[in-house]
mmCIF file of C-alpha atoms in Angstrom:
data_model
loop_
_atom_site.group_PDB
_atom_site.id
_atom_site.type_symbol
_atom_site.label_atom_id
_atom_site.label_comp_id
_atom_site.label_asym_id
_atom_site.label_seq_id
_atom_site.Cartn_x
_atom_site.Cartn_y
_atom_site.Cartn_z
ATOM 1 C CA UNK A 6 8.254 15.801 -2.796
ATOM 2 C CA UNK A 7 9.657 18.813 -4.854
ATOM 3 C CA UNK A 8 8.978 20.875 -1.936
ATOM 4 C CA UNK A 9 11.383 18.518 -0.050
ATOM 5 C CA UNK A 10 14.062 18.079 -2.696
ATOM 6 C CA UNK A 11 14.589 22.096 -2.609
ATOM 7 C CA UNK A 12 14.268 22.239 0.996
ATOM 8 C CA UNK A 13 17.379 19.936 1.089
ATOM 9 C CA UNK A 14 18.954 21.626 -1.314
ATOM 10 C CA UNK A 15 18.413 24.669 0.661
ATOM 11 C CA UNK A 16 20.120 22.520 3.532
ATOM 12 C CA UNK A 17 23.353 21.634 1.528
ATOM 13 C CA UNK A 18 23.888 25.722 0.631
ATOM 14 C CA UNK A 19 24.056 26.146 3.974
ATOM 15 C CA UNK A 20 26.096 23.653 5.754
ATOM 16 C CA UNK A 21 28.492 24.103 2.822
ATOM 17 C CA UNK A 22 27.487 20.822 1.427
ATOM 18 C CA UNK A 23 27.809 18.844 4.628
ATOM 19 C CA UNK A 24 24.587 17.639 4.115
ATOM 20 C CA UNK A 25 21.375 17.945 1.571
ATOM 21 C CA UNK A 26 21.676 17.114 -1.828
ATOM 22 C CA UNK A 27 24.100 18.478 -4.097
ATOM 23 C CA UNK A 28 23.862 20.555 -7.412
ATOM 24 C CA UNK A 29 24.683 17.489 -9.187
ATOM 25 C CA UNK A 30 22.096 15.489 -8.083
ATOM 26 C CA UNK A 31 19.753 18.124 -8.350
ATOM 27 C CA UNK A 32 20.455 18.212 -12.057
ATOM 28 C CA UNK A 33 20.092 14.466 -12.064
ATOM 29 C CA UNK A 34 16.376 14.625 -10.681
ATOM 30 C CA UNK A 35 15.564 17.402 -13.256
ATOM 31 C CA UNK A 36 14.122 14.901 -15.500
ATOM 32 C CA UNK A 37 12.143 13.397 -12.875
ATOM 33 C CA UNK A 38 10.491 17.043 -11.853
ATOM 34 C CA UNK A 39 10.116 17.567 -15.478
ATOM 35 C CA UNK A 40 7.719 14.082 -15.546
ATOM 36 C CA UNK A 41 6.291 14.689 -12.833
ATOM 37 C CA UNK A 42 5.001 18.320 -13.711
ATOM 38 C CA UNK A 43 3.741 17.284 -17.115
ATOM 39 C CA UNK A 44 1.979 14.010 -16.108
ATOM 40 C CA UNK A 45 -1.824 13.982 -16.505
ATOM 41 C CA UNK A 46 -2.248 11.717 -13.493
ATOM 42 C CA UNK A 47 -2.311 13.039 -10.171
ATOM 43 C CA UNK A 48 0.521 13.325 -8.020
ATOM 44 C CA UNK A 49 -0.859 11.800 -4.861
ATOM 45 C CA UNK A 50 2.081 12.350 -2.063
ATOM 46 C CA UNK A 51 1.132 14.509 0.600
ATOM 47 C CA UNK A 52 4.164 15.284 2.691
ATOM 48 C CA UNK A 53 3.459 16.966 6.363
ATOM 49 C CA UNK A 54 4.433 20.322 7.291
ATOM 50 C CA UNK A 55 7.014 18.870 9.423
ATOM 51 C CA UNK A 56 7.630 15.550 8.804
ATOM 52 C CA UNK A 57 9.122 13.077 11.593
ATOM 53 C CA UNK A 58 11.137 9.084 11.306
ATOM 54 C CA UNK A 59 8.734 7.029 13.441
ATOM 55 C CA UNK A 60 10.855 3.805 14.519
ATOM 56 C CA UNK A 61 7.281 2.104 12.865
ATOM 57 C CA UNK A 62 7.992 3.723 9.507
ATOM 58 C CA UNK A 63 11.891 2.551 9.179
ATOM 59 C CA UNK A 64 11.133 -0.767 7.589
ATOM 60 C CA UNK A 65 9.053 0.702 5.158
ATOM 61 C CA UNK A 66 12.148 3.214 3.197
ATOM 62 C CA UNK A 67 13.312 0.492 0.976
ATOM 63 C CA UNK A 68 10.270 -0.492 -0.239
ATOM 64 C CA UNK A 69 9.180 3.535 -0.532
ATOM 65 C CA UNK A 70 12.633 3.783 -2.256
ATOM 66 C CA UNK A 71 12.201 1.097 -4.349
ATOM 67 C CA UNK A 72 8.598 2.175 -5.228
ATOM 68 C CA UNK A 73 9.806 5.768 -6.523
ATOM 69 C CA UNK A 74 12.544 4.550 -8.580
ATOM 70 C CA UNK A 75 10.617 2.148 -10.116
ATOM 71 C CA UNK A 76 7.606 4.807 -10.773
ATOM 72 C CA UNK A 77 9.019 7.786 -11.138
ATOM 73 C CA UNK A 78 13.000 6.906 -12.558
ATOM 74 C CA UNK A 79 14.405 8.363 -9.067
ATOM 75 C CA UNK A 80 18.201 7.711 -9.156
ATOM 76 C CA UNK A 81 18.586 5.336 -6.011
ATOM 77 C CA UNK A 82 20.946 8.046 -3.898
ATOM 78 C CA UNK A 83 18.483 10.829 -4.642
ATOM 79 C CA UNK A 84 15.917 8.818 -3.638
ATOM 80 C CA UNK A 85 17.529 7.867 -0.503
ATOM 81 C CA UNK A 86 18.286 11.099 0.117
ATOM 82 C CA UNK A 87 14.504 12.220 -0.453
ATOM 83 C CA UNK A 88 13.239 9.598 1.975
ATOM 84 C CA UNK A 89 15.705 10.663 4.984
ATOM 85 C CA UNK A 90 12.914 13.641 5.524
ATOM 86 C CA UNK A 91 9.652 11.673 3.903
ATOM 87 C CA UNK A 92 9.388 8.478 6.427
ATOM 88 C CA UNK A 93 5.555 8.943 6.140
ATOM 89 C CA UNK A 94 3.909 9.324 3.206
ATOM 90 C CA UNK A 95 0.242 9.137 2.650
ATOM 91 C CA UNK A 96 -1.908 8.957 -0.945
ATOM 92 C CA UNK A 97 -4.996 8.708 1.292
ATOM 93 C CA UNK A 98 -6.700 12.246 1.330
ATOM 94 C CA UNK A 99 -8.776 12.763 4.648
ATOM 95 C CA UNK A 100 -10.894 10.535 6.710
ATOM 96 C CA UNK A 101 -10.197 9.334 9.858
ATOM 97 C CA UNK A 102 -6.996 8.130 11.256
ATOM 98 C CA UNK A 103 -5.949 5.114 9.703
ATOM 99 C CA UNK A 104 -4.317 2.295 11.547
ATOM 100 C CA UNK A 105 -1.533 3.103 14.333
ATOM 101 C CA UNK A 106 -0.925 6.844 14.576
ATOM 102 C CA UNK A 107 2.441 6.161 15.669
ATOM 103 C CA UNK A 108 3.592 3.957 12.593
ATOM 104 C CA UNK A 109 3.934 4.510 8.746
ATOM 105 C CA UNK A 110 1.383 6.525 7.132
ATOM 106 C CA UNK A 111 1.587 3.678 3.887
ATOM 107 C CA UNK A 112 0.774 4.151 0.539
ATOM 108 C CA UNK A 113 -3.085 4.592 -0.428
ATOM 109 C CA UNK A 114 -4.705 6.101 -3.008
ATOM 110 C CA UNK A 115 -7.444 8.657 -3.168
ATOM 111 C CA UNK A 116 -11.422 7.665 -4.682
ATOM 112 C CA UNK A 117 -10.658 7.515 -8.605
ATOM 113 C CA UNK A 118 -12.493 11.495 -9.702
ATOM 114 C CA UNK A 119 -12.917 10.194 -13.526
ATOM 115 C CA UNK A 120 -16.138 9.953 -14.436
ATOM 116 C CA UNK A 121 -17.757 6.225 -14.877
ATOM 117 C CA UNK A 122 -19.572 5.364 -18.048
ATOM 118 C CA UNK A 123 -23.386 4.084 -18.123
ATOM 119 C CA UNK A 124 -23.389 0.809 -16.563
ATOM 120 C CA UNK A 125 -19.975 0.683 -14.708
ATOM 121 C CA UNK A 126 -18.787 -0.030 -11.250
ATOM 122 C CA UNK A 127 -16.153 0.798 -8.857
ATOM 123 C CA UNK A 128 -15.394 -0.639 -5.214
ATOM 124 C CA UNK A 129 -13.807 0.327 -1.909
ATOM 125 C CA UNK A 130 -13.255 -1.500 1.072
ATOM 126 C CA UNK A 131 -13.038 -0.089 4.411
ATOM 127 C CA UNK A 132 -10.722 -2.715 5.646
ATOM 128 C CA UNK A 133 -11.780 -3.539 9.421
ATOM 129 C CA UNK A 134 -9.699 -6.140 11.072
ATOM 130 C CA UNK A 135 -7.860 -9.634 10.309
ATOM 131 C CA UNK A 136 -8.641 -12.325 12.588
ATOM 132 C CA UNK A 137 -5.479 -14.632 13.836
ATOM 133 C CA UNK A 138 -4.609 -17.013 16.535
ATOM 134 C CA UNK A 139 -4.685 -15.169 19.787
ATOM 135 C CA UNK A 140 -1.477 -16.231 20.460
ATOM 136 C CA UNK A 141 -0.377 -15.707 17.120
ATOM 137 C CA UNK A 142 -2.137 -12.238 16.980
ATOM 138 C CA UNK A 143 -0.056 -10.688 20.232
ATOM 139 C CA UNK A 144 3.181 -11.247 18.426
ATOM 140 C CA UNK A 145 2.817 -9.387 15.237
ATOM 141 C CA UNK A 146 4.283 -6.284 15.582
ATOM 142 C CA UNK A 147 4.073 -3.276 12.968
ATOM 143 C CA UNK A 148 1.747 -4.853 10.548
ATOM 144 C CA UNK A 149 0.465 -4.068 6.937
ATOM 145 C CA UNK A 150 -1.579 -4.834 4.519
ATOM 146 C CA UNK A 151 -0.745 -4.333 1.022
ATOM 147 C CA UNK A 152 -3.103 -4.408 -1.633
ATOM 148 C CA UNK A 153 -2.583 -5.685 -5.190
ATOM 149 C CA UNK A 154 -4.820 -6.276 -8.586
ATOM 150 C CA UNK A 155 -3.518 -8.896 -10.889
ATOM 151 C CA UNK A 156 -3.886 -10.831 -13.839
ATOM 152 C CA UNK A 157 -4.483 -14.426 -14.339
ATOM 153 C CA UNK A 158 -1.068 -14.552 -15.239
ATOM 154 C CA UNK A 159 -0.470 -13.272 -11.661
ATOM 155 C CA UNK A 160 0.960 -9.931 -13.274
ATOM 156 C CA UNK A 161 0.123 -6.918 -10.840
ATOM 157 C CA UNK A 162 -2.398 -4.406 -12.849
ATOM 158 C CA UNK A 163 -1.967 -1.032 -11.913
ATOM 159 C CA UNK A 164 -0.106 0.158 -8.154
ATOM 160 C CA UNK A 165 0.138 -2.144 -5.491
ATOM 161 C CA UNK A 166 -1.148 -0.491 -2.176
ATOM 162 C CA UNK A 167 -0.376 0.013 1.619
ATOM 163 C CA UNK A 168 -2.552 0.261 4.384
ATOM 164 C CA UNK A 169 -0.614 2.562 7.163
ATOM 165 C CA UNK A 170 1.502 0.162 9.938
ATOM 166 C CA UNK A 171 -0.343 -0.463 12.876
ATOM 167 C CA UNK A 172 -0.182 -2.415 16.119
ATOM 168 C CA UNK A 173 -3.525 -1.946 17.538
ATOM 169 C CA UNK A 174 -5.263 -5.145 18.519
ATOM 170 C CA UNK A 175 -8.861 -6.603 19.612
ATOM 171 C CA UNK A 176 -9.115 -9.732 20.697
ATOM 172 C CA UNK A 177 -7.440 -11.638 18.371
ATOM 173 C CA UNK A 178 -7.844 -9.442 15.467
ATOM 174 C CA UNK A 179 -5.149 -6.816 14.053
ATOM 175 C CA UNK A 180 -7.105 -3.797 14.044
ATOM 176 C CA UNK A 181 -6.469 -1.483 10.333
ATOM 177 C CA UNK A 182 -9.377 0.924 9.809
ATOM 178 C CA UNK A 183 -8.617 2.470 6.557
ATOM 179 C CA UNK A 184 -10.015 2.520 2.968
ATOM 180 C CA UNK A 185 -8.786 1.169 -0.018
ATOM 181 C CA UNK A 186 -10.602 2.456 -3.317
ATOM 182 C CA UNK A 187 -10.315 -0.114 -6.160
ATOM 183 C CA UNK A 188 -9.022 2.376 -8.702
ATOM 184 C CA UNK A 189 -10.368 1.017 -12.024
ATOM 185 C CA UNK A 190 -14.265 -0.017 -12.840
ATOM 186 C CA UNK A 191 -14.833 -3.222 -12.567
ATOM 187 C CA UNK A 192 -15.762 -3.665 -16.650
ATOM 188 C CA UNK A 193 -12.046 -2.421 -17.186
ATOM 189 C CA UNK A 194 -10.762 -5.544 -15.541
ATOM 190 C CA UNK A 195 -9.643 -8.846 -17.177
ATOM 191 C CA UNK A 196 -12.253 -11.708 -15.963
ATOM 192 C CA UNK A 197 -9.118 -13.881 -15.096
ATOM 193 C CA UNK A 198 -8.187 -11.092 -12.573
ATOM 194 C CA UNK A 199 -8.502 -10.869 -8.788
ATOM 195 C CA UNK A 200 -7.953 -9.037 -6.248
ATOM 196 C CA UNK A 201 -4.764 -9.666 -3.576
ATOM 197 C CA UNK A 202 -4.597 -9.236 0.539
ATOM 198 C CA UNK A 203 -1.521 -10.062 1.312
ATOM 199 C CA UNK A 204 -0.775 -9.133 5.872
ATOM 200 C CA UNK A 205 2.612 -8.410 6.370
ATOM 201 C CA UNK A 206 4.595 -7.607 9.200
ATOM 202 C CA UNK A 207 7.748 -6.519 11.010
ATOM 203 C CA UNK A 208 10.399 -9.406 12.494
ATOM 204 C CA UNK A 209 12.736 -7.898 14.295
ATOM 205 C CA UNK A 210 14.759 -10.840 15.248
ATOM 206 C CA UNK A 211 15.546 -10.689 11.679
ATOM 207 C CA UNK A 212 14.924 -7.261 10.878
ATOM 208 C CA UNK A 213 12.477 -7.949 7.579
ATOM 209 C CA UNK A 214 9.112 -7.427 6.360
ATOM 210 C CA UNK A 215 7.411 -10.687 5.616
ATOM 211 C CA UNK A 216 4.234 -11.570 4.426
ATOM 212 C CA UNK A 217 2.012 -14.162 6.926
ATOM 213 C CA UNK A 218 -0.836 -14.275 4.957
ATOM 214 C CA UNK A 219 -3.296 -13.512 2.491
ATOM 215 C CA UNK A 220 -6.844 -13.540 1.215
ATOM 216 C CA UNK A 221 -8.006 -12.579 -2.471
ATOM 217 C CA UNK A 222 -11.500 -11.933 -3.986
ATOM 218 C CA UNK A 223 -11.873 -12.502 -8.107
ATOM 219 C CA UNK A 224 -13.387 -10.605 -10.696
ATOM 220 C CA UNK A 225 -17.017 -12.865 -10.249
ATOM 221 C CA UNK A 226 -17.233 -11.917 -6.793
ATOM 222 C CA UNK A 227 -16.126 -8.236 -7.223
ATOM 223 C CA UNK A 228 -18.669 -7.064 -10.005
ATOM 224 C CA UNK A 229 -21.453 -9.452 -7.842
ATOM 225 C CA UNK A 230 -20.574 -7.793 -4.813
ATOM 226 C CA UNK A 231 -22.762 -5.464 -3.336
ATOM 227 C CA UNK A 232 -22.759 -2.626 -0.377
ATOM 228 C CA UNK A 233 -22.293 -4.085 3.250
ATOM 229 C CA UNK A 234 -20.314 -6.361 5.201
ATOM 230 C CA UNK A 235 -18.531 -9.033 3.700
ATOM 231 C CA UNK A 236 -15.245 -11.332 5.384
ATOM 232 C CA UNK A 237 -12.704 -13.464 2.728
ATOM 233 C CA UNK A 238 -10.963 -16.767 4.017
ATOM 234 C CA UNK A 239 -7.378 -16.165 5.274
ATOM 235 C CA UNK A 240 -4.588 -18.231 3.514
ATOM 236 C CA UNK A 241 -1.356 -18.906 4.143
ATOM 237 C CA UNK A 242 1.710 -17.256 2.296
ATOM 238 C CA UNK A 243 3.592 -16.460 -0.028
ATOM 239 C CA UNK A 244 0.528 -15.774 -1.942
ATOM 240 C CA UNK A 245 0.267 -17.672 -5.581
ATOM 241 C CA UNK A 246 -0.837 -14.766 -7.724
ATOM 242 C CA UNK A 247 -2.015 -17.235 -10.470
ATOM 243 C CA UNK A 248 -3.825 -19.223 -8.429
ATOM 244 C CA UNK A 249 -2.600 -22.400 -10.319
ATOM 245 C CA UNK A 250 -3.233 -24.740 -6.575
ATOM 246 C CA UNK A 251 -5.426 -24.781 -4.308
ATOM 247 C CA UNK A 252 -4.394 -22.369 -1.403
ATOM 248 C CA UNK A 253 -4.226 -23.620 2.180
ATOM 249 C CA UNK A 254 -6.238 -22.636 5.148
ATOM 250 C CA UNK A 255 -3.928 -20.487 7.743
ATOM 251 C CA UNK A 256 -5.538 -22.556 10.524
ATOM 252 C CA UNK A 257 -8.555 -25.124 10.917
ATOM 253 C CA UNK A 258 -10.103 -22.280 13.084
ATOM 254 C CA UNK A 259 -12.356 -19.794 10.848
ATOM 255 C CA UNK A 260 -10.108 -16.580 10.570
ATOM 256 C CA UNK A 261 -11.136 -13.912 8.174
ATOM 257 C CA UNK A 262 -10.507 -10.687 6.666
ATOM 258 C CA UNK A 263 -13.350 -8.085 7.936
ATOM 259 C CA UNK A 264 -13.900 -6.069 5.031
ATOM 260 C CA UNK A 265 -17.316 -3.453 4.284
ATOM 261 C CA UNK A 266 -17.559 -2.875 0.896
ATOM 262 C CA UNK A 267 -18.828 -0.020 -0.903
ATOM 263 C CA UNK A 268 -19.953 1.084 -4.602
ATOM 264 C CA UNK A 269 -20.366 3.656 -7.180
ATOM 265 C CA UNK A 270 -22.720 2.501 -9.901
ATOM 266 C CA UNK A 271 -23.043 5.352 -13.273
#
């Protein structure tokens, strides 16, 4: 991200300030840089050698934007301006290709590197496929999964997560392919909490991203889960983070999430 902020800097000297950012918004992000240099966390954006605006990634700028102002205090022009040349952007670090290779690259993050004390437990999922209505499944175009820990408040703990875009289909399951690490142990997580699946996709007719459904596991299930195959019910949206009612079946026919879980045990 640096990398691109001087590279459009670079731009604006010379196209006489026609386009690029200016020297007054580079002052403005000097804070940012200055955060971002002296954090201990990892900064997990890898940005491509040459970077390209798929017509799959568009719908995903405000919510990058939005994401990086609220994270890292980006003023909202500057971060506009940032995004023009970042349309992908990946936290995932290797592995295979995730999802459509043609769509947004989404927001994952890497396998957690801290070591685990005696006794504790982390997950990933690789996240397989989401079963629909046939007919339901053939419409959904550019869809996403994004990935959320909360409370039993319903507070999100932690970053929220996004599988890459994809439109790849089997049957009558949307076809994703990625992993999604857990990033803290399972000890470290309120009892009350759970774990959030919420499939969104693209509708053009009225160019937004909404949410069609979800599936969640909770804390019981996580730290009993073990290694291997495993599928959770699909529900239909908005998704009730406090699970305060009872949450409705998408449709009488059994639909699932296809997830294969893994774990690291210290």
């Amino acid at each position: 991200m640096m990398c691109t902020g001087l590279q459009l800097r670079v731009q604006a000297l010379s196209s006489s300030g026609k386009s690029g950012i200016s020297f007054d918004d580079m002052q403005r992000i000097k804070p940012w840089f200055a955060n971002m240099l002296s954090s201990t966390d990892p900064f997990p954006v890898f940005i491509p050698s040459a970077p390209t605006q798929s017509s799959q990634g568009l719908k995903h700028e405000l919510s990058l934007r939005e994401k990086y102002q609220k994270v890292y205090d980006v003023p909202s022009e500057v971060s506009e301006a940032l995004l023009h040349n970042v349309a992908n952007v990946s936290l995932a670090d290797g592995g295979e290709p995730a999802g459509d290779p043609n769509g947004s690259k989404g927001i994952l993050l890497p396998p957690v590197n801290k070591p685990l004390q005696r006794g504790a437990k982390r997950i990933s999922f690789k996240m397989e496929k989401w079963g629909f209505k046939d007919e339901i499944a053939k419409g959904l175009q550019d869809a996403y999964v994004t990935i959320s820990l909360v409370d039993g408040k319903g507070n999100i703990i932690g970053r929220p997560q996004d599988t890459p875009t994809t439109n790849n289909l089997a049957g009558n399951h949307v076809l994703f392919n990625c992993e999604v690490h857990v990033q803290q142990d399972i000890a470290s997580i309120p009892r009350t909490s759970a774990l959030f699946f919420e499939f969104k996709r693209w509708k053009p007719n009225k160019e937004m991203v909404a949410s069609k459904a979800y599936c969640f596991i909770d804390w019981d299930q996580l730290n009993s889960l073990q290694p291997g195959k495993c599928a959770l019910e699909v529900y239909k949206s908005p998704a009730d983070f406090s699970r305060k009612t009872k949450p409705s079946l998408l449709s009488v026919k059994p639909l699932y999430l296809h997830l294969i879980a893994s774990t690291q045990v210290a």
